[in-house]
């Protein structure tokens, strides 16, 4: 069986055009949603992600402000930068690009973000809300995976999803999302990780297999059940002298081998990545809408009684 492609670019175009239309109406009533992006250091992959996020913001009408700090910036400077965005009225969402340099306590920085602006969904308040199954900011990558499945009308109810990787950014958060009650939840979830023996025993039972360990081409065809849906969250740069830039992007899945057995599969690049950015746009719009409402204005622009 040759798998069909889960085209994240196509899905992202469709979701982004809806977001852009909503922002256009929203901005007429209030102001454009605003995103503050903090980048510490000059890691080329992080730089490239941040550029992608800013370009996407521009395309849908979100105002974005990038604050770049030196690779050796002290923790206090990063915390002060976050605090300046917390109190900035033009900013609805804050994203601190990860990973941060070693001298910075990543958790402390994420906790410094005002939870009402936590569009990355990585503050403990957002993660706790997700675990409770309540509405809040959902981390963008797992959110993107769910929206990609939704776009292609691939249900999760009652299906066995095997997630490889237990990171907060992807594996653990995605498992919690899939366990929520309701459409695009209600899955049976197995989470595997680096200490799981006999991975194939688990992966071969997956209706939906999600690879998010950051190990290039780790998942071969022999780990994929015939007819499974394969979602590849991994993106690694691997040396490739045949490319002008000297490297290529490689997912956690051996695409060609896995495609021979899967029913649906995401490419890398062009799969989950574009959806991750799209959900950042969605979270930023949601945040702006909430902030407008709590500032005492109704969406028709009238000032609410007492507002
Ligand atoms: N680095 C890689 N993925 C992410 C993400 O989703 N959010 C942030 N802040 N940094 C990342």
PDB file of N, CA and C in Angstrom, residues 47-101:
ATOM      1  N   UNK A  47      16.750  30.404  14.809  1.00  0.00           N
ATOM      2  CA  UNK A  47      16.586  31.608  13.985  1.00  0.00           C
ATOM      3  C   UNK A  47      15.613  31.348  12.844  1.00  0.00           C
ATOM      4  N   UNK A  48      15.793  30.200  12.220  1.00  0.00           N
ATOM      5  CA  UNK A  48      14.942  29.860  11.084  1.00  0.00           C
ATOM      6  C   UNK A  48      13.483  29.658  11.529  1.00  0.00           C
ATOM      7  N   UNK A  49      13.265  29.018  12.700  1.00  0.00           N
ATOM      8  CA  UNK A  49      11.900  28.857  13.208  1.00  0.00           C
ATOM      9  C   UNK A  49      11.260  30.225  13.490  1.00  0.00           C
ATOM     10  N   UNK A  50      12.057  31.092  14.128  1.00  0.00           N
ATOM     11  CA  UNK A  50      11.524  32.408  14.495  1.00  0.00           C
ATOM     12  C   UNK A  50      11.152  33.197  13.238  1.00  0.00           C
ATOM     13  N   UNK A  51      11.995  33.120  12.213  1.00  0.00           N
ATOM     14  CA  UNK A  51      11.687  33.806  10.943  1.00  0.00           C
ATOM     15  C   UNK A  51      10.370  33.272  10.373  1.00  0.00           C
ATOM     16  N   UNK A  52      10.219  31.962  10.417  1.00  0.00           N
ATOM     17  CA  UNK A  52       8.998  31.341   9.885  1.00  0.00           C
ATOM     18  C   UNK A  52       7.763  31.824  10.631  1.00  0.00           C
ATOM     19  N   UNK A  53       7.887  31.954  11.948  1.00  0.00           N
ATOM     20  CA  UNK A  53       6.755  32.402  12.762  1.00  0.00           C
ATOM     21  C   UNK A  53       6.414  33.850  12.438  1.00  0.00           C
ATOM     22  N   UNK A  54       7.453  34.679  12.286  1.00  0.00           N
ATOM     23  CA  UNK A  54       7.198  36.099  12.018  1.00  0.00           C
ATOM     24  C   UNK A  54       6.577  36.310  10.632  1.00  0.00           C
ATOM     25  N   UNK A  55       7.064  35.538   9.682  1.00  0.00           N
ATOM     26  CA  UNK A  55       6.507  35.644   8.322  1.00  0.00           C
ATOM     27  C   UNK A  55       5.021  35.240   8.330  1.00  0.00           C
ATOM     28  N   UNK A  56       4.732  34.169   9.057  1.00  0.00           N
ATOM     29  CA  UNK A  56       3.339  33.701   9.123  1.00  0.00           C
ATOM     30  C   UNK A  56       2.453  34.756   9.790  1.00  0.00           C
ATOM     31  N   UNK A  57       2.988  35.412  10.844  1.00  0.00           N
ATOM     32  CA  UNK A  57       2.232  36.476  11.522  1.00  0.00           C
ATOM     33  C   UNK A  57       1.877  37.574  10.523  1.00  0.00           C
ATOM     34  N   UNK A  58       2.871  37.971   9.762  1.00  0.00           N
ATOM     35  CA  UNK A  58       2.676  39.064   8.806  1.00  0.00           C
ATOM     36  C   UNK A  58       1.582  38.686   7.792  1.00  0.00           C
ATOM     37  N   UNK A  59       1.631  37.457   7.335  1.00  0.00           N
ATOM     38  CA  UNK A  59       0.678  37.016   6.309  1.00  0.00           C
ATOM     39  C   UNK A  59      -0.777  37.058   6.788  1.00  0.00           C
ATOM     40  N   UNK A  60      -0.991  36.790   8.087  1.00  0.00           N
ATOM     41  CA  UNK A  60      -2.389  36.781   8.558  1.00  0.00           C
ATOM     42  C   UNK A  60      -2.786  38.075   9.264  1.00  0.00           C
ATOM     43  N   UNK A  61      -1.866  39.020   9.398  1.00  0.00           N
ATOM     44  CA  UNK A  61      -2.222  40.303  10.009  1.00  0.00           C
ATOM     45  C   UNK A  61      -1.960  40.397  11.496  1.00  0.00           C
ATOM     46  N   UNK A  62      -1.053  39.561  12.016  1.00  0.00           N
ATOM     47  CA  UNK A  62      -0.652  39.674  13.429  1.00  0.00           C
ATOM     48  C   UNK A  62       0.602  40.543  13.497  1.00  0.00           C
ATOM     49  N   UNK A  63       0.576  41.506  14.423  1.00  0.00           N
ATOM     50  CA  UNK A  63       1.752  42.331  14.649  1.00  0.00           C
ATOM     51  C   UNK A  63       2.749  41.495  15.460  1.00  0.00           C
ATOM     52  N   UNK A  64       4.001  41.392  14.971  1.00  0.00           N
ATOM     53  CA  UNK A  64       4.961  40.638  15.777  1.00  0.00           C
ATOM     54  C   UNK A  64       6.175  41.492  16.105  1.00  0.00           C
ATOM     55  N   UNK A  65       6.677  41.290  17.297  1.00  0.00           N
ATOM     56  CA  UNK A  65       7.869  42.022  17.729  1.00  0.00           C
ATOM     57  C   UNK A  65       8.903  41.023  18.217  1.00  0.00           C
ATOM     58  N   UNK A  66      10.065  41.084  17.572  1.00  0.00           N
ATOM     59  CA  UNK A  66      11.128  40.145  17.968  1.00  0.00           C
ATOM     60  C   UNK A  66      12.097  40.851  18.902  1.00  0.00           C
ATOM     61  N   UNK A  67      12.426  40.204  19.997  1.00  0.00           N
ATOM     62  CA  UNK A  67      13.463  40.746  20.870  1.00  0.00           C
ATOM     63  C   UNK A  67      14.592  39.729  20.907  1.00  0.00           C
ATOM     64  N   UNK A  68      15.750  40.167  20.436  1.00  0.00           N
ATOM     65  CA  UNK A  68      16.894  39.240  20.398  1.00  0.00           C
ATOM     66  C   UNK A  68      17.887  39.591  21.476  1.00  0.00           C
ATOM     67  N   UNK A  69      18.294  38.578  22.201  1.00  0.00           N
ATOM     68  CA  UNK A  69      19.290  38.788  23.250  1.00  0.00           C
ATOM     69  C   UNK A  69      20.531  37.963  22.918  1.00  0.00           C
ATOM     70  N   UNK A  70      21.664  38.423  23.459  1.00  0.00           N
ATOM     71  CA  UNK A  70      22.926  37.741  23.179  1.00  0.00           C
ATOM     72  C   UNK A  70      22.921  36.337  23.776  1.00  0.00           C
ATOM     73  N   UNK A  71      23.727  35.459  23.193  1.00  0.00           N
ATOM     74  CA  UNK A  71      23.799  34.065  23.661  1.00  0.00           C
ATOM     75  C   UNK A  71      24.229  33.983  25.126  1.00  0.00           C
ATOM     76  N   UNK A  72      24.988  35.004  25.595  1.00  0.00           N
ATOM     77  CA  UNK A  72      25.439  34.969  26.994  1.00  0.00           C
ATOM     78  C   UNK A  72      24.601  35.883  27.896  1.00  0.00           C
ATOM     79  N   UNK A  73      23.416  36.217  27.441  1.00  0.00           N
ATOM     80  CA  UNK A  73      22.545  37.086  28.254  1.00  0.00           C
ATOM     81  C   UNK A  73      22.270  36.425  29.601  1.00  0.00           C
ATOM     82  N   UNK A  74      22.343  37.216  30.681  1.00  0.00           N
ATOM     83  CA  UNK A  74      22.055  36.607  31.986  1.00  0.00           C
ATOM     84  C   UNK A  74      20.554  36.360  32.154  1.00  0.00           C
ATOM     85  N   UNK A  75      20.240  35.472  33.067  1.00  0.00           N
ATOM     86  CA  UNK A  75      18.849  35.127  33.344  1.00  0.00           C
ATOM     87  C   UNK A  75      17.980  36.354  33.642  1.00  0.00           C
ATOM     88  N   UNK A  76      18.556  37.302  34.420  1.00  0.00           N
ATOM     89  CA  UNK A  76      17.768  38.480  34.803  1.00  0.00           C
ATOM     90  C   UNK A  76      17.317  39.258  33.561  1.00  0.00           C
ATOM     91  N   UNK A  77      18.179  39.319  32.557  1.00  0.00           N
ATOM     92  CA  UNK A  77      17.819  40.068  31.351  1.00  0.00           C
ATOM     93  C   UNK A  77      16.660  39.374  30.608  1.00  0.00           C
ATOM     94  N   UNK A  78      16.703  38.059  30.579  1.00  0.00           N
ATOM     95  CA  UNK A  78      15.626  37.322  29.907  1.00  0.00           C
ATOM     96  C   UNK A  78      14.314  37.526  30.681  1.00  0.00           C
ATOM     97  N   UNK A  79      14.408  37.450  32.015  1.00  0.00           N
ATOM     98  CA  UNK A  79      13.196  37.623  32.829  1.00  0.00           C
ATOM     99  C   UNK A  79      12.634  39.041  32.687  1.00  0.00           C
ATOM    100  N   UNK A  80      13.528  40.016  32.630  1.00  0.00           N
ATOM    101  CA  UNK A  80      13.060  41.408  32.471  1.00  0.00           C
ATOM    102  C   UNK A  80      12.397  41.604  31.110  1.00  0.00           C
ATOM    103  N   UNK A  81      12.944  40.949  30.107  1.00  0.00           N
ATOM    104  CA  UNK A  81      12.365  41.053  28.761  1.00  0.00           C
ATOM    105  C   UNK A  81      10.952  40.468  28.747  1.00  0.00           C
ATOM    106  N   UNK A  82      10.807  39.305  29.374  1.00  0.00           N
ATOM    107  CA  UNK A  82       9.478  38.685  29.446  1.00  0.00           C
ATOM    108  C   UNK A  82       8.519  39.617  30.188  1.00  0.00           C
ATOM    109  N   UNK A  83       9.007  40.188  31.288  1.00  0.00           N
ATOM    110  CA  UNK A  83       8.153  41.072  32.087  1.00  0.00           C
ATOM    111  C   UNK A  83       7.718  42.298  31.281  1.00  0.00           C
ATOM    112  N   UNK A  84       8.621  42.813  30.441  1.00  0.00           N
ATOM    113  CA  UNK A  84       8.257  43.996  29.638  1.00  0.00           C
ATOM    114  C   UNK A  84       7.147  43.628  28.648  1.00  0.00           C
ATOM    115  N   UNK A  85       7.169  42.402  28.151  1.00  0.00           N
ATOM    116  CA  UNK A  85       6.101  41.971  27.230  1.00  0.00           C
ATOM    117  C   UNK A  85       4.806  41.682  27.995  1.00  0.00           C
ATOM    118  N   UNK A  86       4.946  41.201  29.237  1.00  0.00           N
ATOM    119  CA  UNK A  86       3.749  40.945  30.063  1.00  0.00           C
ATOM    120  C   UNK A  86       2.903  42.195  30.226  1.00  0.00           C
ATOM    121  N   UNK A  87       3.577  43.336  30.362  1.00  0.00           N
ATOM    122  CA  UNK A  87       2.820  44.565  30.665  1.00  0.00           C
ATOM    123  C   UNK A  87       2.572  45.406  29.416  1.00  0.00           C
ATOM    124  N   UNK A  88       2.987  44.894  28.262  1.00  0.00           N
ATOM    125  CA  UNK A  88       2.830  45.657  27.030  1.00  0.00           C
ATOM    126  C   UNK A  88       1.411  45.468  26.480  1.00  0.00           C
ATOM    127  N   UNK A  89       0.673  46.557  26.370  1.00  0.00           N
ATOM    128  CA  UNK A  89      -0.743  46.483  25.954  1.00  0.00           C
ATOM    129  C   UNK A  89      -0.931  46.019  24.507  1.00  0.00           C
ATOM    130  N   UNK A  90       0.116  46.172  23.685  1.00  0.00           N
ATOM    131  CA  UNK A  90      -0.020  45.781  22.270  1.00  0.00           C
ATOM    132  C   UNK A  90       0.252  44.293  22.056  1.00  0.00           C
ATOM    133  N   UNK A  91       0.664  43.631  23.130  1.00  0.00           N
ATOM    134  CA  UNK A  91       1.086  42.228  23.010  1.00  0.00           C
ATOM    135  C   UNK A  91       0.062  41.300  23.675  1.00  0.00           C
ATOM    136  N   UNK A  92      -0.420  40.330  22.893  1.00  0.00           N
ATOM    137  CA  UNK A  92      -1.393  39.359  23.412  1.00  0.00           C
ATOM    138  C   UNK A  92      -0.752  38.005  23.692  1.00  0.00           C
ATOM    139  N   UNK A  93       0.373  37.746  23.037  1.00  0.00           N
ATOM    140  CA  UNK A  93       1.007  36.448  23.195  1.00  0.00           C
ATOM    141  C   UNK A  93       2.517  36.595  23.284  1.00  0.00           C
ATOM    142  N   UNK A  94       3.126  35.712  24.070  1.00  0.00           N
ATOM    143  CA  UNK A  94       4.584  35.747  24.246  1.00  0.00           C
ATOM    144  C   UNK A  94       5.136  34.362  23.934  1.00  0.00           C
ATOM    145  N   UNK A  95       6.178  34.342  23.113  1.00  0.00           N
ATOM    146  CA  UNK A  95       6.841  33.076  22.811  1.00  0.00           C
ATOM    147  C   UNK A  95       8.337  33.236  23.073  1.00  0.00           C
ATOM    148  N   UNK A  96       8.866  32.419  23.949  1.00  0.00           N
ATOM    149  CA  UNK A  96      10.306  32.391  24.166  1.00  0.00           C
ATOM    150  C   UNK A  96      10.823  31.166  23.423  1.00  0.00           C
ATOM    151  N   UNK A  97      11.620  31.399  22.397  1.00  0.00           N
ATOM    152  CA  UNK A  97      12.075  30.276  21.579  1.00  0.00           C
ATOM    153  C   UNK A  97      12.985  29.354  22.389  1.00  0.00           C
ATOM    154  N   UNK A  98      12.703  28.086  22.327  1.00  0.00           N
ATOM    155  CA  UNK A  98      13.499  27.062  23.023  1.00  0.00           C
ATOM    156  C   UNK A  98      14.340  26.301  21.996  1.00  0.00           C
ATOM    157  N   UNK A  99      15.447  25.711  22.369  1.00  0.00           N
ATOM    158  CA  UNK A  99      16.014  25.703  23.717  1.00  0.00           C
ATOM    159  C   UNK A  99      16.717  27.020  24.049  1.00  0.00           C
ATOM    160  N   UNK A 100      16.823  27.278  25.365  1.00  0.00           N
ATOM    161  CA  UNK A 100      17.567  28.446  25.837  1.00  0.00           C
ATOM    162  C   UNK A 100      18.992  28.023  26.173  1.00  0.00           C
ATOM    163  N   UNK A 101      19.944  28.963  26.121  1.00  0.00           N
ATOM    164  CA  UNK A 101      21.325  28.606  26.478  1.00  0.00           C
ATOM    165  C   UNK A 101      21.412  28.048  27.909  1.00  0.00           C
TER     166      UNK A 101
END
